[in-house]
Every structure is written in structure tokens, then in C-alpha cells.
Amino acid sequence: MSEYLFTSESVSEGHPDKVADRISDEIVDLYLAADPEARVAAETMVTTNRIIVAGEVRGPASVTADDIEAAARNAVKDIGYEQEGFHWEKSDFQNYLHAQSADIAMGVDAGDNKEEGAGDQGIMFGYASDETESLMPAPIAYSHEILRKLADVRHADANSILEPDSKSQVTMQYRAGRPVGVTSVVVSTQHAAQASQAELRELVRGVVTEVLPEDWVCPEEEFYVNPTGQFIIGGPDGDAGLTGRKIIVDTYGGAAPHGGGAFSGKDPTKVDRSAAYASRYLAKNVVAAGISSNCTIQLAYAIGVAKPLSVYVDLWGNVEVDPERVSKLLQELMDLSPRGIRNHLGLNKPIYARTAAYGHFGRAPESDGGFSWEKLDLVDALKRELA
């Protein structure tokens, strides 16, 4: 279609599923800080005053059950939950983590005549678009930023009328494949009982106006704040949360395919996570190099096998560059085995709790190695080889 509307949503750090993601990633960081080669597959469920973790780990005995519980409670406290129905200190905590399956370890571990294999079979997609500075699709980028700024407002004011749980949705008008404006914005935010609808609307309007370009603000009749009229009961007290249920929020807001695997709670030997990061890294560098305005990359793996089964590149109709040539070049520039990805991007570090909310992509690389998959250090080589 030459003209269309496209919508993406985001959820805040206080959304029940994101609380679960954060706790699972805190457990990953806890183990990687103790041993960079630790293995973690942690799942979390949160509901009314209850936190349950389960899964499998292989790591040092120095990481104790008390450490895991403290990490979970501190994460909930940092998010801001001190409510009657979900409280960082008062919630019941249950830990069902156990040792990693020997069968999985056998297939993944490197041996005398065997490279380290992928932790599971699967397909992973990476995507980039030049429609924003972060090379992310505009609807998901703005949806994330609205909620991130609302969280900043809440954390900065101990008496804020905002509570942790919130959702946003941005609908954008596209013409000839490019975003030209916002047609509607939806924000639902948990709030204090004494807050009026008018107060909330004014607060949210200020944030949305700050985030969106001046001439892109939607009409007042298409600006929706708490459409149900009230959102007092929220978070895990209002709805159970589980790790890995917001995979489209975590990636590209539906603007690109998703292989199906979640990220949070998984150490970087799991290609669900590391190969999704690698494919984003490659796609972003392709777009930043000016090879195409959009790029989709798919990687495929088999459990226990080191090399990817396929490296598919889609340049979105750019007929001036051969995508097969780009695929071969990317494989020359980066070792796409599980260990190669981890070494290239420096993933064996405790850098994952910060990824649990507001998207795994479109963030700035950090000095300690966080969001290393957002670096643009392949651009010069791509330009040189594909000139």
C-alpha cells in the first residue's frame, strides 16, 4: 500500500510480564557476575504478593538461594512496587531453580573434537530501518520513549500520582513507506486512587508532546488516556506476569518478523538471545552503511551445531546490491557461531537486567558493554567492500 496506518505498543517496567522479565534477567546477571561461563535458563511468574522462579542453572555454588531471592526483591523494589497487593518485601518468594540437564550440556559444550554448539534449534530475526536515528521503526521507538519518560517522572517524585504499571500505543501514518505523522496515541497508566482523570491526562499529554515531533502530535480526539476511566489495581495484583510474553514489544513492534523465542532469563549461549542480538547488529550496520533503507536478517541454528544453518538477508527491494553477496560478507566480518557471537559482542557479562523493559534494540551502546549489539563498527568495512 502506498498509504497506510501502522501501530506498535510498549509496556512499562511495572507491567506484570516485564516484572517477570526483570527478575529473570537479574538472575542471569547474578550468575554471569560470578562466572562468565555460567548457564542460566530462568523463568519467573508473578501474581498477587507472590514471586515464583523456576528453570535450570549451571554455575558456582557461591550464588546462593538467598542471593537469588535478594536479587528478585531488589528488582521489584527498584521498579517501585510497595502496594498492598504486590510488595517487594512482603510477597511470598519460591525458588524452583535446579541443575542444568546433562543432555543439553552434552550437546552445547565444546569438546576435544567439537566446537561449542547452539543451546537450541531455532530461527532469529534482526531488523533495522532508517526512519529514526536509532534505526528502529518509528511506532515502537516512540511507544517506548513515552513510557520511559513517564517512568522518569514517577521515579523523580515520591508523591507522584503515577504507579508502575502502564502501556502505550502509537499509530502512525505512512506514505510511500515513510512515517509522516501520528494519528492516535493510547496511554493506560496505573495511578493513585486520589488522581483525577483530568490530572492524568494533563501529565501524560506533557510527556507525549515532549516525545513526539512538534508537527506529529495527534488530534485531541485521538489522544486516549486510561480509556476505561480508572486503573488503580494493576501490576501483578491485577494480572499475572510471566517471563517471555512480550516478545514483539521487546523487538520491533510487529514491523519485522520474529522467530518466536524470548530473550529474558537466558544466558548468551542461548541463540534465542545472542543470535537475535547478532542479527540486529548486522542489520543495523547494513542500514547505517547506506546499503538499504531497511534490512531484515534471519539466522537459523540446530541444537549442538556451531555454524548457522542459514544467513538470509533481505534488502527490501534494493536491486543495486546482491543480498547473497551481503550475506557472505557479513559472515566474513563476524563469526556467527554461538561462541563467536559472544566474543564479538562481549556478551558474557552481567548486562541483561537493563534490557528487560523498553526494548532490547534501539538503545545506545554503554561503556561497560551493555547494548553492544547497537554498535556501528562494521559500517566502514561494509562501505569499502560494497562500494
Tab-separated table of C-alpha atoms in Angstrom:
chain	number	residue	atom	x	y	z
A	1	MET	CA	0.000	0.000	0.000
A	2	SER	CA	1.293	3.472	-0.795
A	3	GLU	CA	-0.541	4.936	2.209
A	4	TYR	CA	-1.393	3.127	5.430
A	5	LEU	CA	-1.544	3.249	9.233
A	6	PHE	CA	0.738	1.107	11.387
A	7	THR	CA	0.562	0.649	15.163
A	8	SER	CA	3.020	-0.591	17.797
A	9	GLU	CA	2.705	-0.886	21.562
A	10	SER	CA	5.040	-0.856	24.530
A	11	VAL	CA	4.634	-1.785	28.185
A	12	SER	CA	6.425	-0.312	31.177
A	13	GLU	CA	8.865	-1.835	33.640
A	14	GLY	CA	5.931	-2.261	36.023
A	15	HIS	CA	3.830	-4.347	33.642
A	16	PRO	CA	3.482	-7.841	35.174
A	17	ASP	CA	5.275	-9.582	32.304
A	18	LYS	CA	8.103	-7.047	32.468
A	19	VAL	CA	8.446	-7.543	36.229
A	20	ALA	CA	8.914	-11.240	35.460
A	21	ASP	CA	11.435	-10.470	32.702
A	22	ARG	CA	13.406	-8.195	35.024
A	23	ILE	CA	13.638	-10.812	37.777
A	24	SER	CA	14.740	-13.488	35.305
A	25	ASP	CA	17.432	-11.214	33.900
A	26	GLU	CA	18.616	-10.274	37.385
A	27	ILE	CA	19.242	-13.983	37.934
A	28	VAL	CA	21.221	-14.166	34.672
A	29	ASP	CA	23.341	-11.198	35.771
A	30	LEU	CA	23.874	-12.690	39.206
A	31	TYR	CA	25.369	-15.862	37.729
A	32	LEU	CA	27.392	-14.166	34.987
A	33	ALA	CA	28.927	-11.803	37.542
A	34	ALA	CA	30.124	-14.863	39.467
A	35	ASP	CA	31.152	-16.887	36.387
A	36	PRO	CA	31.106	-15.564	32.799
A	37	GLU	CA	30.583	-19.127	31.550
A	38	ALA	CA	27.560	-19.840	33.754
A	39	ARG	CA	24.436	-21.265	32.153
A	40	VAL	CA	21.024	-19.920	33.069
A	41	ALA	CA	17.504	-20.529	31.827
A	42	ALA	CA	15.329	-18.790	34.408
A	43	GLU	CA	11.566	-18.327	34.239
A	44	THR	CA	9.536	-16.155	36.602
A	45	MET	CA	5.865	-15.896	37.449
A	46	VAL	CA	4.454	-13.016	39.489
A	47	THR	CA	0.942	-12.609	40.833
A	48	THR	CA	-0.729	-11.152	43.911
A	49	ASN	CA	2.029	-10.989	46.551
A	50	ARG	CA	3.788	-13.988	45.080
A	51	ILE	CA	7.042	-14.428	43.130
A	52	ILE	CA	7.961	-17.845	41.727
A	53	VAL	CA	11.200	-18.629	39.867
A	54	ALA	CA	11.989	-21.888	38.111
A	55	GLY	CA	14.321	-23.253	35.466
A	56	GLU	CA	17.826	-24.621	35.208
A	57	VAL	CA	21.255	-23.267	36.006
A	58	ARG	CA	24.872	-24.327	35.950
A	59	GLY	CA	27.079	-22.004	37.915
A	60	PRO	CA	29.201	-21.568	41.033
A	61	ALA	CA	27.923	-22.563	44.450
A	62	SER	CA	28.804	-19.058	45.616
A	63	VAL	CA	25.461	-17.955	44.147
A	64	THR	CA	23.064	-18.962	46.892
A	65	ALA	CA	19.300	-19.194	47.200
A	66	ASP	CA	19.433	-16.135	49.461
A	67	ASP	CA	21.277	-14.195	46.742
A	68	ILE	CA	18.621	-15.095	44.200
A	69	GLU	CA	15.787	-14.051	46.495
A	70	ALA	CA	17.519	-10.771	47.342
A	71	ALA	CA	18.054	-10.012	43.635
A	72	ALA	CA	14.373	-10.641	42.903
A	73	ARG	CA	13.125	-8.498	45.777
A	74	ASN	CA	15.527	-5.663	44.975
A	75	ALA	CA	14.339	-5.658	41.352
A	76	VAL	CA	10.706	-5.307	42.468
A	77	LYS	CA	11.708	-2.547	44.891
A	78	ASP	CA	13.610	-0.686	42.176
A	79	ILE	CA	10.597	-0.832	39.867
A	80	GLY	CA	8.553	0.734	42.655
A	81	TYR	CA	6.148	-1.873	43.995
A	82	GLU	CA	5.179	-1.250	47.605
A	83	GLN	CA	1.458	-1.894	47.167
A	84	GLU	CA	-0.918	-3.915	49.294
A	85	GLY	CA	-1.375	-6.468	46.522
A	86	PHE	CA	2.272	-6.652	45.444
A	87	HIS	CA	5.112	-5.577	47.716
A	88	TRP	CA	8.825	-6.149	47.211
A	89	GLU	CA	9.345	-7.126	50.854
A	90	LYS	CA	6.074	-8.815	51.783
A	91	SER	CA	5.484	-11.011	48.731
A	92	ASP	CA	5.973	-14.754	49.161
A	93	PHE	CA	9.049	-15.995	47.257
A	94	GLN	CA	9.502	-19.536	45.923
A	95	ASN	CA	12.618	-20.825	44.156
A	96	TYR	CA	12.471	-23.931	41.945
A	97	LEU	CA	15.714	-23.455	40.007
A	98	HIS	CA	17.631	-26.702	39.518
A	99	ALA	CA	20.755	-28.030	37.794
A	100	GLN	CA	21.010	-27.879	34.000
A	101	SER	CA	20.070	-31.023	32.091
A	102	ALA	CA	23.136	-33.150	31.332
A	103	ASP	CA	21.670	-33.922	27.892
A	104	ILE	CA	21.558	-30.222	26.990
A	105	ALA	CA	25.033	-29.616	28.409
A	106	MET	CA	26.435	-32.513	26.344
A	107	GLY	CA	25.103	-31.042	23.118
A	108	VAL	CA	26.208	-27.492	23.806
A	109	ASP	CA	29.619	-27.834	25.474
A	110	ALA	CA	32.790	-27.776	23.411
A	111	GLY	CA	34.909	-30.949	23.438
A	112	ASP	CA	38.195	-32.270	22.094
A	113	ASN	CA	36.804	-32.673	18.581
A	114	LYS	CA	33.717	-30.497	18.818
A	115	GLU	CA	33.015	-26.781	18.762
A	116	GLU	CA	30.544	-25.331	21.215
A	117	GLY	CA	27.079	-25.794	19.747
A	118	ALA	CA	23.906	-23.728	19.849
A	119	GLY	CA	21.854	-24.158	23.011
A	120	ASP	CA	18.732	-24.944	20.983
A	121	GLN	CA	17.413	-25.063	17.466
A	122	GLY	CA	15.587	-22.004	16.229
A	123	ILE	CA	15.335	-19.033	13.917
A	124	MET	CA	16.169	-15.457	14.876
A	125	PHE	CA	15.453	-12.205	13.042
A	126	GLY	CA	17.172	-8.854	13.105
A	127	TYR	CA	15.862	-5.657	11.561
A	128	ALA	CA	16.801	-2.028	11.048
A	129	SER	CA	15.133	0.923	9.347
A	130	ASP	CA	16.399	4.420	8.641
A	131	GLU	CA	13.118	6.046	9.672
A	132	THR	CA	14.566	7.027	13.091
A	133	GLU	CA	18.029	7.992	14.362
A	134	SER	CA	18.203	4.753	16.336
A	135	LEU	CA	17.447	2.841	13.098
A	136	MET	CA	14.283	1.465	14.675
A	137	PRO	CA	10.710	1.579	13.351
A	138	ALA	CA	9.137	4.843	14.479
A	139	PRO	CA	5.947	3.459	16.150
A	140	ILE	CA	7.784	1.198	18.602
A	141	ALA	CA	10.535	3.773	19.212
A	142	TYR	CA	8.014	6.443	20.252
A	143	SER	CA	5.914	3.954	22.248
A	144	HIS	CA	8.977	3.011	24.311
A	145	GLU	CA	10.069	6.607	24.814
A	146	ILE	CA	6.661	7.730	26.112
A	147	LEU	CA	6.703	5.081	28.831
A	148	ARG	CA	10.364	5.593	29.685
A	149	LYS	CA	9.753	9.307	30.296
A	150	LEU	CA	6.617	8.574	32.334
A	151	ALA	CA	8.737	6.258	34.490
A	152	ASP	CA	11.312	9.034	34.926
A	153	VAL	CA	8.536	11.380	36.100
A	154	ARG	CA	7.298	8.762	38.568
A	155	HIS	CA	10.738	7.924	39.983
A	156	ALA	CA	11.620	11.603	40.382
A	157	ASP	CA	8.592	12.348	42.611
A	158	ALA	CA	7.931	10.331	45.746
A	159	ASN	CA	4.376	11.693	45.755
A	160	SER	CA	3.664	11.064	42.072
A	161	ILE	CA	0.122	10.099	41.113
A	162	LEU	CA	1.650	7.563	38.710
A	163	GLU	CA	2.077	3.903	39.659
A	164	PRO	CA	4.433	1.416	37.962
A	165	ASP	CA	2.136	-0.433	35.530
A	166	SER	CA	1.465	1.239	32.173
A	167	LYS	CA	1.043	0.625	28.442
A	168	SER	CA	1.341	2.821	25.380
A	169	GLN	CA	0.304	2.514	21.752
A	170	VAL	CA	1.257	4.757	18.843
A	171	THR	CA	-0.420	4.674	15.424
A	172	MET	CA	1.495	6.313	12.595
A	173	GLN	CA	0.561	7.455	9.112
A	174	TYR	CA	2.886	6.187	6.363
A	175	ARG	CA	3.134	7.494	2.822
A	176	ALA	CA	5.365	5.805	0.249
A	177	GLY	CA	6.814	3.687	3.036
A	178	ARG	CA	7.841	6.631	5.245
A	179	PRO	CA	6.245	7.850	8.505
A	180	VAL	CA	4.709	11.301	8.150
A	181	GLY	CA	2.762	11.747	11.378
A	182	VAL	CA	0.930	10.241	14.349
A	183	THR	CA	-2.812	9.662	14.037
A	184	SER	CA	-3.525	8.350	17.546
A	185	VAL	CA	-1.866	7.731	20.897
A	186	VAL	CA	-3.135	5.471	23.684
A	187	VAL	CA	-1.644	5.506	27.187
A	188	SER	CA	-3.059	3.483	30.058
A	189	THR	CA	-1.275	4.072	33.343
A	190	GLN	CA	-1.874	2.768	36.811
A	191	HIS	CA	-2.480	5.663	39.194
A	192	ALA	CA	-3.080	6.623	42.790
A	193	ALA	CA	-6.694	6.413	43.964
A	194	GLN	CA	-6.952	10.168	44.507
A	195	ALA	CA	-5.797	11.086	40.981
A	196	SER	CA	-8.411	12.576	38.673
A	197	GLN	CA	-8.741	11.742	35.003
A	198	ALA	CA	-8.008	15.379	34.162
A	199	GLU	CA	-4.752	15.337	36.166
A	200	LEU	CA	-3.589	12.147	34.479
A	201	ARG	CA	-4.473	13.395	31.023
A	202	GLU	CA	-2.554	16.630	31.528
A	203	LEU	CA	0.515	14.825	32.886
A	204	VAL	CA	0.555	12.281	30.066
A	205	ARG	CA	-0.082	14.947	27.432
A	206	GLY	CA	3.035	16.805	28.572
A	207	VAL	CA	5.186	13.703	28.151
A	208	VAL	CA	3.712	12.763	24.761
A	209	THR	CA	4.181	16.312	23.481
A	210	GLU	CA	7.811	16.210	24.604
A	211	VAL	CA	8.479	12.872	22.894
A	212	LEU	CA	6.787	13.367	19.512
A	213	PRO	CA	7.992	15.807	16.857
A	214	GLU	CA	6.015	19.045	17.136
A	215	ASP	CA	4.067	18.605	13.912
A	216	TRP	CA	3.339	14.926	14.587
A	217	VAL	CA	1.118	15.254	17.669
A	218	CYS	CA	-2.209	13.536	17.067
A	219	PRO	CA	-5.608	15.296	17.175
A	220	GLU	CA	-7.077	15.714	20.670
A	221	GLU	CA	-9.974	13.362	19.872
A	222	GLU	CA	-7.424	10.621	19.031
A	223	PHE	CA	-5.475	11.059	22.276
A	224	TYR	CA	-6.652	8.380	24.721
A	225	VAL	CA	-5.584	8.261	28.385
A	226	ASN	CA	-6.964	5.419	30.512
A	227	PRO	CA	-9.925	4.781	28.189
A	228	THR	CA	-11.625	2.546	30.792
A	229	GLY	CA	-11.770	5.522	33.171
A	230	GLN	CA	-9.837	4.009	36.092
A	231	PHE	CA	-6.642	1.991	36.547
A	232	ILE	CA	-5.904	1.699	40.277
A	233	ILE	CA	-5.431	-2.063	40.619
A	234	GLY	CA	-2.518	-3.013	38.402
A	235	GLY	CA	0.782	-4.808	38.193
A	236	PRO	CA	0.967	-8.447	39.289
A	237	ASP	CA	-2.004	-7.871	41.604
A	238	GLY	CA	-4.209	-7.058	38.623
A	239	ASP	CA	-2.828	-9.644	36.193
A	240	ALA	CA	-0.284	-12.461	36.499
A	241	GLY	CA	3.049	-11.918	34.746
A	242	LEU	CA	5.311	-14.448	33.044
A	243	THR	CA	8.780	-14.250	31.525
A	244	GLY	CA	8.890	-14.002	27.747
A	245	ARG	CA	5.336	-12.928	26.929
A	246	LYS	CA	6.209	-9.566	25.355
A	247	ILE	CA	8.492	-10.618	22.506
A	248	ILE	CA	7.081	-8.122	19.983
A	249	VAL	CA	7.418	-5.287	22.487
A	250	ASP	CA	10.998	-6.457	23.054
A	251	THR	CA	11.888	-6.298	19.351
A	252	TYR	CA	10.363	-4.271	16.502
A	253	GLY	CA	6.727	-3.721	17.411
A	254	GLY	CA	5.491	-6.018	14.641
A	255	ALA	CA	7.322	-4.177	11.849
A	256	ALA	CA	9.582	-7.198	11.243
A	257	PRO	CA	9.307	-10.977	11.662
A	258	HIS	CA	10.084	-12.675	14.967
A	259	GLY	CA	11.459	-16.174	15.313
A	260	GLY	CA	9.355	-16.879	18.392
A	261	GLY	CA	11.988	-17.175	21.106
A	262	ALA	CA	12.067	-14.846	24.098
A	263	PHE	CA	15.250	-13.265	25.465
A	264	SER	CA	14.944	-12.632	29.194
A	265	GLY	CA	16.220	-15.220	31.648
A	266	LYS	CA	18.627	-16.772	29.138
A	267	ASP	CA	22.398	-16.633	29.246
A	268	PRO	CA	24.110	-15.776	25.919
A	269	THR	CA	24.873	-19.385	24.943
A	270	LYS	CA	21.163	-19.482	24.087
A	271	VAL	CA	20.932	-18.345	20.470
A	272	ASP	CA	17.346	-17.218	21.095
A	273	ARG	CA	19.046	-14.263	22.716
A	274	SER	CA	22.581	-13.932	21.344
A	275	ALA	CA	21.738	-14.603	17.683
A	276	ALA	CA	18.801	-12.181	17.824
A	277	TYR	CA	21.259	-9.574	19.088
A	278	ALA	CA	23.740	-10.503	16.349
A	279	SER	CA	21.147	-10.263	13.595
A	280	ARG	CA	20.062	-6.813	14.820
A	281	TYR	CA	23.727	-5.755	14.937
A	282	LEU	CA	24.306	-6.867	11.352
A	283	ALA	CA	21.065	-5.375	10.021
A	284	LYS	CA	21.757	-2.059	11.757
A	285	ASN	CA	25.246	-1.833	10.276
A	286	VAL	CA	23.897	-2.619	6.797
A	287	VAL	CA	21.385	0.242	7.021
A	288	ALA	CA	23.887	2.624	8.618
A	289	ALA	CA	26.284	1.897	5.745
A	290	GLY	CA	23.630	3.110	3.302
A	291	ILE	CA	23.264	-0.264	1.606
A	292	SER	CA	19.478	-0.177	2.027
A	293	SER	CA	16.900	1.869	3.899
A	294	ASN	CA	15.562	-1.287	5.576
A	295	CYS	CA	17.216	-4.634	6.241
A	296	THR	CA	15.932	-7.920	7.626
A	297	ILE	CA	18.328	-10.727	8.549
A	298	GLN	CA	17.417	-14.273	9.573
A	299	LEU	CA	19.787	-16.693	11.273
A	300	ALA	CA	18.946	-20.382	11.815
A	301	TYR	CA	20.600	-22.896	14.152
A	302	ALA	CA	20.412	-26.547	15.191
A	303	ILE	CA	20.998	-27.589	18.809
A	304	GLY	CA	24.570	-28.671	19.390
A	305	VAL	CA	25.764	-27.354	15.998
A	306	ALA	CA	28.123	-24.371	15.911
A	307	LYS	CA	27.644	-22.874	12.466
A	308	PRO	CA	24.348	-21.268	11.448
A	309	LEU	CA	22.317	-23.333	9.012
A	310	SER	CA	21.402	-20.225	7.035
A	311	VAL	CA	22.118	-16.497	6.907
A	312	TYR	CA	19.310	-14.824	4.957
A	313	VAL	CA	19.480	-11.146	4.007
A	314	ASP	CA	16.517	-9.110	2.722
A	315	LEU	CA	17.391	-5.624	1.448
A	316	TRP	CA	13.758	-4.660	0.919
A	317	GLY	CA	13.807	-4.249	-2.820
A	318	ASN	CA	17.239	-2.670	-3.292
A	319	VAL	CA	18.225	-4.248	-6.615
A	320	GLU	CA	21.588	-2.483	-6.827
A	321	VAL	CA	23.228	-4.751	-4.249
A	322	ASP	CA	23.184	-8.561	-4.318
A	323	PRO	CA	21.845	-9.787	-0.938
A	324	GLU	CA	23.799	-13.045	-1.332
A	325	ARG	CA	26.996	-11.020	-1.531
A	326	VAL	CA	25.979	-9.108	1.591
A	327	SER	CA	25.273	-12.407	3.392
A	328	LYS	CA	28.724	-13.782	2.547
A	329	LEU	CA	30.422	-10.557	3.555
A	330	LEU	CA	28.659	-10.421	6.909
A	331	GLN	CA	29.821	-13.968	7.640
A	332	GLU	CA	33.380	-12.909	6.845
A	333	LEU	CA	33.119	-9.909	9.160
A	334	MET	CA	31.594	-11.813	12.081
A	335	ASP	CA	31.889	-15.385	13.334
A	336	LEU	CA	28.237	-16.368	13.752
A	337	SER	CA	28.847	-19.445	15.892
A	338	PRO	CA	27.431	-19.084	19.411
A	339	ARG	CA	30.895	-18.539	20.886
A	340	GLY	CA	31.868	-16.227	18.029
A	341	ILE	CA	28.830	-14.035	18.674
A	342	ARG	CA	29.526	-13.870	22.395
A	343	ASN	CA	33.174	-12.964	21.851
A	344	HIS	CA	32.460	-10.382	19.142
A	345	LEU	CA	29.759	-8.596	21.145
A	346	GLY	CA	31.196	-9.264	24.614
A	347	LEU	CA	28.030	-10.909	25.887
A	348	ASN	CA	29.411	-12.918	28.839
A	349	LYS	CA	28.812	-10.028	31.225
A	350	PRO	CA	26.096	-9.050	33.722
A	351	ILE	CA	24.421	-6.598	31.312
A	352	TYR	CA	20.922	-8.010	30.941
A	353	ALA	CA	18.625	-6.667	33.686
A	354	ARG	CA	18.699	-3.264	31.962
A	355	THR	CA	17.301	-4.814	28.767
A	356	ALA	CA	14.135	-6.129	30.401
A	357	ALA	CA	11.972	-3.050	29.724
A	358	TYR	CA	11.644	-0.503	26.905
A	359	GLY	CA	13.062	-2.772	24.220
A	360	HIS	CA	16.254	-4.707	23.624
A	361	PHE	CA	17.011	-2.687	20.499
A	362	GLY	CA	17.401	0.970	19.602
A	363	ARG	CA	19.367	1.757	22.768
A	364	ALA	CA	22.785	3.425	22.967
A	365	PRO	CA	25.857	1.189	23.489
A	366	GLU	CA	27.182	1.561	27.036
A	367	SER	CA	30.729	1.781	28.350
A	368	ASP	CA	30.527	-1.491	30.306
A	369	GLY	CA	29.413	-3.480	27.247
A	370	GLY	CA	25.676	-3.061	27.615
A	371	PHE	CA	23.779	-2.936	24.308
A	372	SER	CA	26.979	-3.749	22.400
A	373	TRP	CA	24.792	-5.074	19.581
A	374	GLU	CA	23.864	-1.459	18.794
A	375	LYS	CA	27.438	-0.546	17.789
A	376	LEU	CA	28.137	0.606	14.223
A	377	ASP	CA	31.710	-0.652	13.920
A	378	LEU	CA	31.146	-2.641	10.698
A	379	VAL	CA	29.996	0.343	8.648
A	380	ASP	CA	33.389	1.249	7.189
A	381	ALA	CA	34.138	-2.322	6.143
A	382	LEU	CA	30.715	-2.708	4.526
A	383	LYS	CA	31.087	0.547	2.622
A	384	ARG	CA	34.576	-0.409	1.458
A	385	GLU	CA	33.641	-3.889	0.269
A	386	LEU	CA	30.324	-2.921	-1.331
A	387	ALA	CA	31.332	0.396	-2.874
